[in-house]
Amino acid sequence: MSVRVGYFPNNNSLWVLRARGILERSLPGVEWVDLRDLPAGERPDPRKALPSLHGDHLFDGGYDFIGTGSTPPVTAQGKGHDIVYVAISGSRHENGRLVVHEDSPIHSLEDLAGRRVALGHGSWQTTLLLFALDRAGLTWKDIEPVDVHGDAAQVFLDREVDAWVGSYPSLTRVERETRVRELVATDGLFSHRSLWFTRRDFAERHPEELAAIVAALQESDAWIKENPRAAAELFAADDGGDLDAWEHALRHRPFGLNPVTEDFVAEQQRAADLFHASGLIDRKISVSEAVLPELNRLVESTRPH
């Protein structure tokens, strides 16, 4: 059978796997689907809803397997999609944080009330911002979220927003051009993991294909850890970005697939509850329903020892 694997640069592991051809050794018929080529649809009002395309395309024939940040699978469950988690990465808390300009009058999370906050809405950045607001006793309705899925760094540099949930390598450019102040660190607030998920029916009907994908990702991730400069070249060649910035970003990210843990499920459940309370998803969900013990055993069996 032909297996369709979705990929895009934001999931570093799948991007490199696609570029290096490792999966083709075990799944010669694999079909790679660049998420940027699929219908994007309209971006929802960030005050009222979350983008759901990453989960939707698992169920409209777009692809069979995908890797994203933490928010899309919660959004998918919130739409009633029957997804299952395959694996998670280690914590990527060094990848980004909530920042303001050094001369900003915002000095605490409480000061965000009424402010314009930029983020890539629907990504891990939504979860981070909600956790930060909750820490301060604020809600989603207390701020003006600004969805900057384009050139977020420039929007921040131009001071069109008051604060920004930034991530590397974009943060590298900003730190070179201006002085920023960290409003809240990601570490201690949110683990910000990469994760991979699929449809329940695919996991149950095609365990051999799924095992091949997981094993290939483990091999590819091990290569990234040993060759961050070469891996960075694959990203810089695609977006014309700064090679050094990409290398810095990759060197500070954990690679390797791990089984889903109770702590991760608890964190995802907290995010899901906040999404629902904020009116960003329509229904309450149980994250644990998307966890299959057999997939944890599969991932554990492929981890290097």
PDB file of C-alpha atoms in Angstrom:
ATOM      1  CA  MET A   1       0.000   0.000   0.000  1.00  0.00           C
ATOM      2  CA  SER A   2       1.020   3.635  -0.427  1.00  0.00           C
ATOM      3  CA  VAL A   3       1.528   5.489   2.838  1.00  0.00           C
ATOM      4  CA  ARG A   4       1.218   9.259   2.778  1.00  0.00           C
ATOM      5  CA  VAL A   5       3.445  11.117   5.233  1.00  0.00           C
ATOM      6  CA  GLY A   6       2.903  14.819   5.811  1.00  0.00           C
ATOM      7  CA  TYR A   7       5.953  17.006   6.378  1.00  0.00           C
ATOM      8  CA  PHE A   8       6.958  20.661   6.668  1.00  0.00           C
ATOM      9  CA  PRO A   9       9.982  22.506   8.080  1.00  0.00           C
ATOM     10  CA  ASN A  10       8.348  23.166  11.452  1.00  0.00           C
ATOM     11  CA  ASN A  11       8.666  19.488  12.259  1.00  0.00           C
ATOM     12  CA  ASN A  12      12.423  19.260  11.909  1.00  0.00           C
ATOM     13  CA  SER A  13      12.526  15.472  12.173  1.00  0.00           C
ATOM     14  CA  LEU A  14      10.164  14.785   9.292  1.00  0.00           C
ATOM     15  CA  TRP A  15      11.797  17.467   7.140  1.00  0.00           C
ATOM     16  CA  VAL A  16      15.200  15.840   7.430  1.00  0.00           C
ATOM     17  CA  LEU A  17      13.745  12.349   7.021  1.00  0.00           C
ATOM     18  CA  ARG A  18      12.148  13.422   3.756  1.00  0.00           C
ATOM     19  CA  ALA A  19      15.396  14.983   2.513  1.00  0.00           C
ATOM     20  CA  ARG A  20      17.636  12.009   3.296  1.00  0.00           C
ATOM     21  CA  GLY A  21      15.539   9.174   1.871  1.00  0.00           C
ATOM     22  CA  ILE A  22      15.883   6.837   4.862  1.00  0.00           C
ATOM     23  CA  LEU A  23      12.232   5.782   4.995  1.00  0.00           C
ATOM     24  CA  GLU A  24      12.271   4.704   1.356  1.00  0.00           C
ATOM     25  CA  ARG A  25      14.480   1.750   2.282  1.00  0.00           C
ATOM     26  CA  SER A  26      11.659   0.138   4.253  1.00  0.00           C
ATOM     27  CA  LEU A  27       8.658   1.805   2.574  1.00  0.00           C
ATOM     28  CA  PRO A  28       9.628   2.244  -1.092  1.00  0.00           C
ATOM     29  CA  GLY A  29       6.089   3.350  -1.943  1.00  0.00           C
ATOM     30  CA  VAL A  30       5.944   6.177   0.605  1.00  0.00           C
ATOM     31  CA  GLU A  31       4.330   9.351  -0.684  1.00  0.00           C
ATOM     32  CA  TRP A  32       5.556  12.601   0.838  1.00  0.00           C
ATOM     33  CA  VAL A  33       3.035  15.408   1.169  1.00  0.00           C
ATOM     34  CA  ASP A  34       4.311  18.938   1.770  1.00  0.00           C
ATOM     35  CA  LEU A  35       1.729  20.516   4.051  1.00  0.00           C
ATOM     36  CA  ARG A  36       2.341  23.844   2.384  1.00  0.00           C
ATOM     37  CA  ASP A  37       0.906  22.413  -0.853  1.00  0.00           C
ATOM     38  CA  LEU A  38      -2.414  21.384   0.714  1.00  0.00           C
ATOM     39  CA  PRO A  39      -5.423  23.738   0.798  1.00  0.00           C
ATOM     40  CA  ALA A  40      -4.792  26.243   3.574  1.00  0.00           C
ATOM     41  CA  GLY A  41      -8.340  27.480   4.023  1.00  0.00           C
ATOM     42  CA  GLU A  42      -9.125  30.675   5.879  1.00  0.00           C
ATOM     43  CA  ARG A  43      -7.359  31.473   9.131  1.00  0.00           C
ATOM     44  CA  PRO A  44      -9.949  31.684  11.915  1.00  0.00           C
ATOM     45  CA  ASP A  45     -10.326  34.699  14.167  1.00  0.00           C
ATOM     46  CA  PRO A  46      -7.692  33.975  16.856  1.00  0.00           C
ATOM     47  CA  ARG A  47     -10.050  35.300  19.520  1.00  0.00           C
ATOM     48  CA  LYS A  48     -12.688  32.684  18.730  1.00  0.00           C
ATOM     49  CA  ALA A  49     -11.194  29.488  17.282  1.00  0.00           C
ATOM     50  CA  LEU A  50      -8.085  27.482  16.471  1.00  0.00           C
ATOM     51  CA  PRO A  51      -6.816  26.456  13.025  1.00  0.00           C
ATOM     52  CA  SER A  52      -7.493  22.751  12.550  1.00  0.00           C
ATOM     53  CA  LEU A  53      -6.004  21.857   9.174  1.00  0.00           C
ATOM     54  CA  HIS A  54      -3.192  19.663  10.502  1.00  0.00           C
ATOM     55  CA  GLY A  55      -5.734  17.312  12.037  1.00  0.00           C
ATOM     56  CA  ASP A  56      -8.333  17.734   9.284  1.00  0.00           C
ATOM     57  CA  HIS A  57      -5.950  16.585   6.547  1.00  0.00           C
ATOM     58  CA  LEU A  58      -5.472  13.251   8.346  1.00  0.00           C
ATOM     59  CA  PHE A  59      -9.136  12.590   7.648  1.00  0.00           C
ATOM     60  CA  ASP A  60      -9.690  14.156   4.216  1.00  0.00           C
ATOM     61  CA  GLY A  61      -7.086  12.066   2.391  1.00  0.00           C
ATOM     62  CA  GLY A  62      -4.245  14.533   2.815  1.00  0.00           C
ATOM     63  CA  TYR A  63      -1.890  12.120   4.575  1.00  0.00           C
ATOM     64  CA  ASP A  64      -1.760   9.214   7.050  1.00  0.00           C
ATOM     65  CA  PHE A  65       0.918  10.382   9.498  1.00  0.00           C
ATOM     66  CA  ILE A  66       2.084  13.787  10.674  1.00  0.00           C
ATOM     67  CA  GLY A  67       4.357  15.487  13.187  1.00  0.00           C
ATOM     68  CA  THR A  68       3.591  18.868  14.767  1.00  0.00           C
ATOM     69  CA  GLY A  69       3.819  20.739  18.035  1.00  0.00           C
ATOM     70  CA  SER A  70       1.513  20.073  20.959  1.00  0.00           C
ATOM     71  CA  THR A  71      -1.578  22.058  19.942  1.00  0.00           C
ATOM     72  CA  PRO A  72      -2.835  20.448  16.679  1.00  0.00           C
ATOM     73  CA  PRO A  73      -3.745  17.015  18.117  1.00  0.00           C
ATOM     74  CA  VAL A  74      -5.757  18.659  20.886  1.00  0.00           C
ATOM     75  CA  THR A  75      -7.525  20.754  18.271  1.00  0.00           C
ATOM     76  CA  ALA A  76      -8.174  17.606  16.235  1.00  0.00           C
ATOM     77  CA  GLN A  77      -9.776  15.840  19.181  1.00  0.00           C
ATOM     78  CA  GLY A  78     -11.786  18.965  19.836  1.00  0.00           C
ATOM     79  CA  LYS A  79     -13.290  18.579  16.356  1.00  0.00           C
ATOM     80  CA  GLY A  80     -14.172  14.959  17.053  1.00  0.00           C
ATOM     81  CA  HIS A  81     -11.343  13.393  15.030  1.00  0.00           C
ATOM     82  CA  ASP A  82     -10.260   9.937  16.247  1.00  0.00           C
ATOM     83  CA  ILE A  83      -6.508  10.507  16.460  1.00  0.00           C
ATOM     84  CA  VAL A  84      -3.853   8.632  18.422  1.00  0.00           C
ATOM     85  CA  TYR A  85      -0.471   9.825  19.622  1.00  0.00           C
ATOM     86  CA  VAL A  86       2.495   7.865  18.290  1.00  0.00           C
ATOM     87  CA  ALA A  87       5.466   9.474  20.056  1.00  0.00           C
ATOM     88  CA  ILE A  88       6.772  12.631  21.705  1.00  0.00           C
ATOM     89  CA  SER A  89      10.153  14.367  21.807  1.00  0.00           C
ATOM     90  CA  GLY A  90      11.989  15.585  24.853  1.00  0.00           C
ATOM     91  CA  SER A  91      11.203  19.045  26.190  1.00  0.00           C
ATOM     92  CA  ARG A  92      12.052  21.851  23.775  1.00  0.00           C
ATOM     93  CA  HIS A  93      11.690  24.676  26.287  1.00  0.00           C
ATOM     94  CA  GLU A  94      14.850  26.344  24.935  1.00  0.00           C
ATOM     95  CA  ASN A  95      13.178  26.786  21.553  1.00  0.00           C
ATOM     96  CA  GLY A  96      11.274  29.966  22.391  1.00  0.00           C
ATOM     97  CA  ARG A  97       9.706  32.246  24.973  1.00  0.00           C
ATOM     98  CA  LEU A  98       7.400  35.208  25.513  1.00  0.00           C
ATOM     99  CA  VAL A  99       9.310  38.468  24.994  1.00  0.00           C
ATOM    100  CA  VAL A 100       8.820  42.245  24.906  1.00  0.00           C
ATOM    101  CA  HIS A 101      11.093  45.065  23.808  1.00  0.00           C
ATOM    102  CA  GLU A 102      13.577  46.045  26.495  1.00  0.00           C
ATOM    103  CA  ASP A 103      11.988  49.495  26.868  1.00  0.00           C
ATOM    104  CA  SER A 104       8.440  48.126  27.028  1.00  0.00           C
ATOM    105  CA  PRO A 105       6.171  49.269  29.882  1.00  0.00           C
ATOM    106  CA  ILE A 106       5.112  45.626  30.258  1.00  0.00           C
ATOM    107  CA  HIS A 107       6.993  44.184  33.217  1.00  0.00           C
ATOM    108  CA  SER A 108       4.747  41.334  34.365  1.00  0.00           C
ATOM    109  CA  LEU A 109       2.296  38.876  32.903  1.00  0.00           C
ATOM    110  CA  GLU A 110      -0.501  40.865  34.512  1.00  0.00           C
ATOM    111  CA  ASP A 111       0.540  43.844  32.360  1.00  0.00           C
ATOM    112  CA  LEU A 112      -0.516  41.916  29.243  1.00  0.00           C
ATOM    113  CA  ALA A 113      -4.163  42.799  29.932  1.00  0.00           C
ATOM    114  CA  GLY A 114      -5.481  44.743  26.954  1.00  0.00           C
ATOM    115  CA  ARG A 115      -2.252  44.296  24.993  1.00  0.00           C
ATOM    116  CA  ARG A 116      -1.614  42.990  21.492  1.00  0.00           C
ATOM    117  CA  VAL A 117       0.312  39.703  21.701  1.00  0.00           C
ATOM    118  CA  ALA A 118       1.720  38.119  18.551  1.00  0.00           C
ATOM    119  CA  LEU A 119       1.888  34.361  18.098  1.00  0.00           C
ATOM    120  CA  GLY A 120       1.658  31.623  15.514  1.00  0.00           C
ATOM    121  CA  HIS A 121      -1.916  30.763  16.459  1.00  0.00           C
ATOM    122  CA  GLY A 122      -2.693  27.064  16.506  1.00  0.00           C
ATOM    123  CA  SER A 123       0.912  26.114  17.190  1.00  0.00           C
ATOM    124  CA  TRP A 124       2.615  25.411  20.520  1.00  0.00           C
ATOM    125  CA  GLN A 125       2.657  29.177  20.984  1.00  0.00           C
ATOM    126  CA  THR A 126      -1.071  29.235  21.722  1.00  0.00           C
ATOM    127  CA  THR A 127      -0.585  26.742  24.538  1.00  0.00           C
ATOM    128  CA  LEU A 128       2.356  28.645  25.991  1.00  0.00           C
ATOM    129  CA  LEU A 129       0.469  31.924  25.974  1.00  0.00           C
ATOM    130  CA  LEU A 130      -2.607  30.384  27.589  1.00  0.00           C
ATOM    131  CA  PHE A 131      -0.474  28.830  30.328  1.00  0.00           C
ATOM    132  CA  ALA A 132       1.208  32.194  30.922  1.00  0.00           C
ATOM    133  CA  LEU A 133      -2.109  34.036  31.106  1.00  0.00           C
ATOM    134  CA  ASP A 134      -3.535  31.441  33.456  1.00  0.00           C
ATOM    135  CA  ARG A 135      -0.533  31.858  35.756  1.00  0.00           C
ATOM    136  CA  ALA A 136      -1.366  35.568  35.986  1.00  0.00           C
ATOM    137  CA  GLY A 137      -5.079  35.018  36.528  1.00  0.00           C
ATOM    138  CA  LEU A 138      -5.882  36.305  33.039  1.00  0.00           C
ATOM    139  CA  THR A 139      -7.919  34.679  30.276  1.00  0.00           C
ATOM    140  CA  TRP A 140      -7.744  34.653  26.498  1.00  0.00           C
ATOM    141  CA  LYS A 141     -10.380  37.402  26.421  1.00  0.00           C
ATOM    142  CA  ASP A 142      -8.125  39.726  28.440  1.00  0.00           C
ATOM    143  CA  ILE A 143      -5.647  40.186  25.574  1.00  0.00           C
ATOM    144  CA  GLU A 144      -5.767  40.839  21.842  1.00  0.00           C
ATOM    145  CA  PRO A 145      -4.133  37.819  20.178  1.00  0.00           C
ATOM    146  CA  VAL A 146      -2.520  38.637  16.838  1.00  0.00           C
ATOM    147  CA  ASP A 147      -1.998  35.706  14.490  1.00  0.00           C
ATOM    148  CA  VAL A 148       1.368  36.252  12.775  1.00  0.00           C
ATOM    149  CA  HIS A 149       1.924  33.005  10.883  1.00  0.00           C
ATOM    150  CA  GLY A 150       3.896  34.995   8.303  1.00  0.00           C
ATOM    151  CA  ASP A 151       6.911  37.169   9.183  1.00  0.00           C
ATOM    152  CA  ALA A 152       6.388  37.339  12.939  1.00  0.00           C
ATOM    153  CA  ALA A 153       9.862  38.711  13.607  1.00  0.00           C
ATOM    154  CA  GLN A 154       9.271  41.768  11.436  1.00  0.00           C
ATOM    155  CA  VAL A 155       5.885  42.449  13.033  1.00  0.00           C
ATOM    156  CA  PHE A 156       7.586  42.510  16.423  1.00  0.00           C
ATOM    157  CA  LEU A 157      10.532  44.614  15.224  1.00  0.00           C
ATOM    158  CA  ASP A 158       8.105  47.134  13.719  1.00  0.00           C
ATOM    159  CA  ARG A 159       6.362  47.371  17.125  1.00  0.00           C
ATOM    160  CA  GLU A 160       2.989  46.502  15.650  1.00  0.00           C
ATOM    161  CA  VAL A 161       2.449  44.326  18.727  1.00  0.00           C
ATOM    162  CA  ASP A 162       3.279  44.705  22.416  1.00  0.00           C
ATOM    163  CA  ALA A 163       4.624  41.214  23.054  1.00  0.00           C
ATOM    164  CA  TRP A 164       5.570  38.132  21.044  1.00  0.00           C
ATOM    165  CA  VAL A 165       5.766  34.402  21.612  1.00  0.00           C
ATOM    166  CA  GLY A 166       8.930  33.970  19.598  1.00  0.00           C
ATOM    167  CA  SER A 167      10.897  30.895  18.629  1.00  0.00           C
ATOM    168  CA  TYR A 168      14.259  30.172  17.065  1.00  0.00           C
ATOM    169  CA  PRO A 169      15.584  30.724  14.467  1.00  0.00           C
ATOM    170  CA  SER A 170      13.345  33.835  14.144  1.00  0.00           C
ATOM    171  CA  LEU A 171      14.347  34.965  17.626  1.00  0.00           C
ATOM    172  CA  THR A 172      18.012  34.928  16.593  1.00  0.00           C
ATOM    173  CA  ARG A 173      17.343  37.622  14.006  1.00  0.00           C
ATOM    174  CA  VAL A 174      15.421  39.763  16.515  1.00  0.00           C
ATOM    175  CA  GLU A 175      18.112  39.414  19.178  1.00  0.00           C
ATOM    176  CA  ARG A 176      20.674  40.651  16.661  1.00  0.00           C
ATOM    177  CA  GLU A 177      18.647  43.709  15.672  1.00  0.00           C
ATOM    178  CA  THR A 178      17.200  44.880  18.981  1.00  0.00           C
ATOM    179  CA  ARG A 179      17.253  44.287  22.716  1.00  0.00           C
ATOM    180  CA  VAL A 180      14.470  42.160  24.145  1.00  0.00           C
ATOM    181  CA  ARG A 181      13.370  41.271  27.627  1.00  0.00           C
ATOM    182  CA  GLU A 182      12.011  37.885  28.573  1.00  0.00           C
ATOM    183  CA  LEU A 183       8.560  38.197  30.115  1.00  0.00           C
ATOM    184  CA  VAL A 184       8.294  34.523  30.927  1.00  0.00           C
ATOM    185  CA  ALA A 185      10.538  31.551  30.215  1.00  0.00           C
ATOM    186  CA  THR A 186       9.123  28.446  28.631  1.00  0.00           C
ATOM    187  CA  ASP A 187      11.059  26.242  31.048  1.00  0.00           C
ATOM    188  CA  GLY A 188       8.946  25.587  34.110  1.00  0.00           C
ATOM    189  CA  LEU A 189       5.774  26.653  32.328  1.00  0.00           C
ATOM    190  CA  PHE A 190       5.429  24.370  29.315  1.00  0.00           C
ATOM    191  CA  SER A 191       7.472  21.438  27.987  1.00  0.00           C
ATOM    192  CA  HIS A 192       6.885  22.387  24.308  1.00  0.00           C
ATOM    193  CA  ARG A 193       7.492  18.986  22.714  1.00  0.00           C
ATOM    194  CA  SER A 194       7.394  17.812  19.148  1.00  0.00           C
ATOM    195  CA  LEU A 195       4.980  14.965  18.673  1.00  0.00           C
ATOM    196  CA  TRP A 196       3.721  12.635  16.007  1.00  0.00           C
ATOM    197  CA  PHE A 197       0.180  11.362  15.554  1.00  0.00           C
ATOM    198  CA  THR A 198      -2.061   9.483  13.168  1.00  0.00           C
ATOM    199  CA  ARG A 199      -5.604   8.151  12.752  1.00  0.00           C
ATOM    200  CA  ARG A 200      -6.673   5.315  15.013  1.00  0.00           C
ATOM    201  CA  ASP A 201      -7.689   3.196  12.039  1.00  0.00           C
ATOM    202  CA  PHE A 202      -4.268   3.610  10.421  1.00  0.00           C
ATOM    203  CA  ALA A 203      -2.475   2.622  13.626  1.00  0.00           C
ATOM    204  CA  GLU A 204      -4.645  -0.466  14.026  1.00  0.00           C
ATOM    205  CA  ARG A 205      -4.628  -1.620  10.404  1.00  0.00           C
ATOM    206  CA  HIS A 206      -1.058  -0.816   9.394  1.00  0.00           C
ATOM    207  CA  PRO A 207       1.236  -1.546  12.337  1.00  0.00           C
ATOM    208  CA  GLU A 208       4.165  -2.628  10.138  1.00  0.00           C
ATOM    209  CA  GLU A 209       4.114   0.599   8.144  1.00  0.00           C
ATOM    210  CA  LEU A 210       3.848   2.641  11.314  1.00  0.00           C
ATOM    211  CA  ALA A 211       6.772   0.749  12.844  1.00  0.00           C
ATOM    212  CA  ALA A 212       8.843   1.494   9.732  1.00  0.00           C
ATOM    213  CA  ILE A 213       8.123   5.224  10.044  1.00  0.00           C
ATOM    214  CA  VAL A 214       9.071   5.299  13.725  1.00  0.00           C
ATOM    215  CA  ALA A 215      12.307   3.362  13.138  1.00  0.00           C
ATOM    216  CA  ALA A 216      13.290   5.630  10.239  1.00  0.00           C
ATOM    217  CA  LEU A 217      12.624   8.736  12.327  1.00  0.00           C
ATOM    218  CA  GLN A 218      14.819   7.399  15.117  1.00  0.00           C
ATOM    219  CA  GLU A 219      17.654   6.777  12.674  1.00  0.00           C
ATOM    220  CA  SER A 220      17.267  10.181  11.067  1.00  0.00           C
ATOM    221  CA  ASP A 221      17.088  12.010  14.401  1.00  0.00           C
ATOM    222  CA  ALA A 222      20.312  10.326  15.505  1.00  0.00           C
ATOM    223  CA  TRP A 223      21.944  11.682  12.353  1.00  0.00           C
ATOM    224  CA  ILE A 224      20.707  15.243  13.103  1.00  0.00           C
ATOM    225  CA  LYS A 225      22.271  15.085  16.570  1.00  0.00           C
ATOM    226  CA  GLU A 226      25.604  14.076  15.073  1.00  0.00           C
ATOM    227  CA  ASN A 227      25.447  16.427  12.069  1.00  0.00           C
ATOM    228  CA  PRO A 228      23.630  19.638  13.061  1.00  0.00           C
ATOM    229  CA  ARG A 229      25.475  21.768  10.518  1.00  0.00           C
ATOM    230  CA  ALA A 230      24.583  19.494   7.624  1.00  0.00           C
ATOM    231  CA  ALA A 231      20.997  19.315   8.846  1.00  0.00           C
ATOM    232  CA  ALA A 232      20.838  23.109   9.112  1.00  0.00           C
ATOM    233  CA  GLU A 233      21.829  23.355   5.445  1.00  0.00           C
ATOM    234  CA  LEU A 234      18.628  21.500   4.511  1.00  0.00           C
ATOM    235  CA  PHE A 235      16.485  24.155   6.183  1.00  0.00           C
ATOM    236  CA  ALA A 236      18.468  27.191   5.075  1.00  0.00           C
ATOM    237  CA  ALA A 237      18.339  25.956   1.483  1.00  0.00           C
ATOM    238  CA  ASP A 238      14.539  25.856   1.678  1.00  0.00           C
ATOM    239  CA  ASP A 239      13.787  29.207   3.277  1.00  0.00           C
ATOM    240  CA  GLY A 240      16.920  31.171   2.407  1.00  0.00           C
ATOM    241  CA  GLY A 241      17.441  31.673   6.118  1.00  0.00           C
ATOM    242  CA  ASP A 242      20.568  32.131   8.196  1.00  0.00           C
ATOM    243  CA  LEU A 243      22.582  28.908   8.279  1.00  0.00           C
ATOM    244  CA  ASP A 244      24.186  29.733  11.622  1.00  0.00           C
ATOM    245  CA  ALA A 245      20.804  30.529  13.152  1.00  0.00           C
ATOM    246  CA  TRP A 246      19.426  27.203  11.981  1.00  0.00           C
ATOM    247  CA  GLU A 247      22.428  25.338  13.326  1.00  0.00           C
ATOM    248  CA  HIS A 248      22.034  27.076  16.692  1.00  0.00           C
ATOM    249  CA  ALA A 249      18.356  26.134  16.784  1.00  0.00           C
ATOM    250  CA  LEU A 250      18.983  22.484  15.918  1.00  0.00           C
ATOM    251  CA  ARG A 251      21.833  22.113  18.406  1.00  0.00           C
ATOM    252  CA  HIS A 252      19.506  23.196  21.218  1.00  0.00           C
ATOM    253  CA  ARG A 253      16.619  20.863  20.373  1.00  0.00           C
ATOM    254  CA  PRO A 254      16.186  17.316  21.610  1.00  0.00           C
ATOM    255  CA  PHE A 255      15.982  14.656  18.943  1.00  0.00           C
ATOM    256  CA  GLY A 256      14.674  11.128  19.234  1.00  0.00           C
ATOM    257  CA  LEU A 257      11.185   9.713  19.691  1.00  0.00           C
ATOM    258  CA  ASN A 258       9.937   8.785  23.165  1.00  0.00           C
ATOM    259  CA  PRO A 259       6.805   7.035  24.430  1.00  0.00           C
ATOM    260  CA  VAL A 260       3.878   9.148  25.616  1.00  0.00           C
ATOM    261  CA  THR A 261       4.120   9.782  29.364  1.00  0.00           C
ATOM    262  CA  GLU A 262       1.570  10.512  32.072  1.00  0.00           C
ATOM    263  CA  ASP A 263       3.096  13.957  32.599  1.00  0.00           C
ATOM    264  CA  PHE A 264       2.670  14.775  28.920  1.00  0.00           C
ATOM    265  CA  VAL A 265      -0.949  13.625  28.945  1.00  0.00           C
ATOM    266  CA  ALA A 266      -1.626  15.772  32.021  1.00  0.00           C
ATOM    267  CA  GLU A 267      -0.089  18.811  30.329  1.00  0.00           C
ATOM    268  CA  GLN A 268      -2.098  18.229  27.160  1.00  0.00           C
ATOM    269  CA  GLN A 269      -5.257  17.826  29.221  1.00  0.00           C
ATOM    270  CA  ARG A 270      -4.617  21.127  30.961  1.00  0.00           C
ATOM    271  CA  ALA A 271      -4.198  22.785  27.561  1.00  0.00           C
ATOM    272  CA  ALA A 272      -7.389  21.181  26.264  1.00  0.00           C
ATOM    273  CA  ASP A 273      -9.339  22.389  29.288  1.00  0.00           C
ATOM    274  CA  LEU A 274      -8.040  25.933  28.808  1.00  0.00           C
ATOM    275  CA  PHE A 275      -8.862  25.833  25.082  1.00  0.00           C
ATOM    276  CA  HIS A 276     -12.421  24.849  25.926  1.00  0.00           C
ATOM    277  CA  ALA A 277     -12.785  27.423  28.690  1.00  0.00           C
ATOM    278  CA  SER A 278     -11.511  30.083  26.269  1.00  0.00           C
ATOM    279  CA  GLY A 279     -14.003  29.113  23.575  1.00  0.00           C
ATOM    280  CA  LEU A 280     -11.262  27.977  21.191  1.00  0.00           C
ATOM    281  CA  ILE A 281     -12.600  24.404  20.904  1.00  0.00           C
ATOM    282  CA  ASP A 282     -16.263  23.430  21.079  1.00  0.00           C
ATOM    283  CA  ARG A 283     -16.125  20.350  23.267  1.00  0.00           C
ATOM    284  CA  LYS A 284     -14.373  18.960  26.272  1.00  0.00           C
ATOM    285  CA  ILE A 285     -12.000  16.123  25.419  1.00  0.00           C
ATOM    286  CA  SER A 286     -10.098  13.378  27.199  1.00  0.00           C
ATOM    287  CA  VAL A 287      -6.508  13.303  25.952  1.00  0.00           C
ATOM    288  CA  SER A 288      -5.919   9.857  27.462  1.00  0.00           C
ATOM    289  CA  GLU A 289      -8.380   8.384  24.957  1.00  0.00           C
ATOM    290  CA  ALA A 290      -5.813   9.105  22.221  1.00  0.00           C
ATOM    291  CA  VAL A 291      -3.051   7.073  23.898  1.00  0.00           C
ATOM    292  CA  LEU A 292      -2.497   3.425  22.914  1.00  0.00           C
ATOM    293  CA  PRO A 293      -0.206   1.251  25.078  1.00  0.00           C
ATOM    294  CA  GLU A 294       0.892  -0.776  22.065  1.00  0.00           C
ATOM    295  CA  LEU A 295       2.278   2.341  20.404  1.00  0.00           C
ATOM    296  CA  ASN A 296       4.274   3.156  23.527  1.00  0.00           C
ATOM    297  CA  ARG A 297       5.770  -0.326  23.362  1.00  0.00           C
ATOM    298  CA  LEU A 298       6.586   0.169  19.674  1.00  0.00           C
ATOM    299  CA  VAL A 299       8.405   3.442  20.313  1.00  0.00           C
ATOM    300  CA  GLU A 300      10.245   2.026  23.316  1.00  0.00           C
ATOM    301  CA  SER A 301      11.504  -0.873  21.202  1.00  0.00           C
ATOM    302  CA  THR A 302      13.070   1.500  18.667  1.00  0.00           C
ATOM    303  CA  ARG A 303      14.908   3.762  21.118  1.00  0.00           C
ATOM    304  CA  PRO A 304      18.699   3.487  21.044  1.00  0.00           C
ATOM    305  CA  HIS A 305      20.177   1.799  24.118  1.00  0.00           C
TER     306      HIS A 305
END
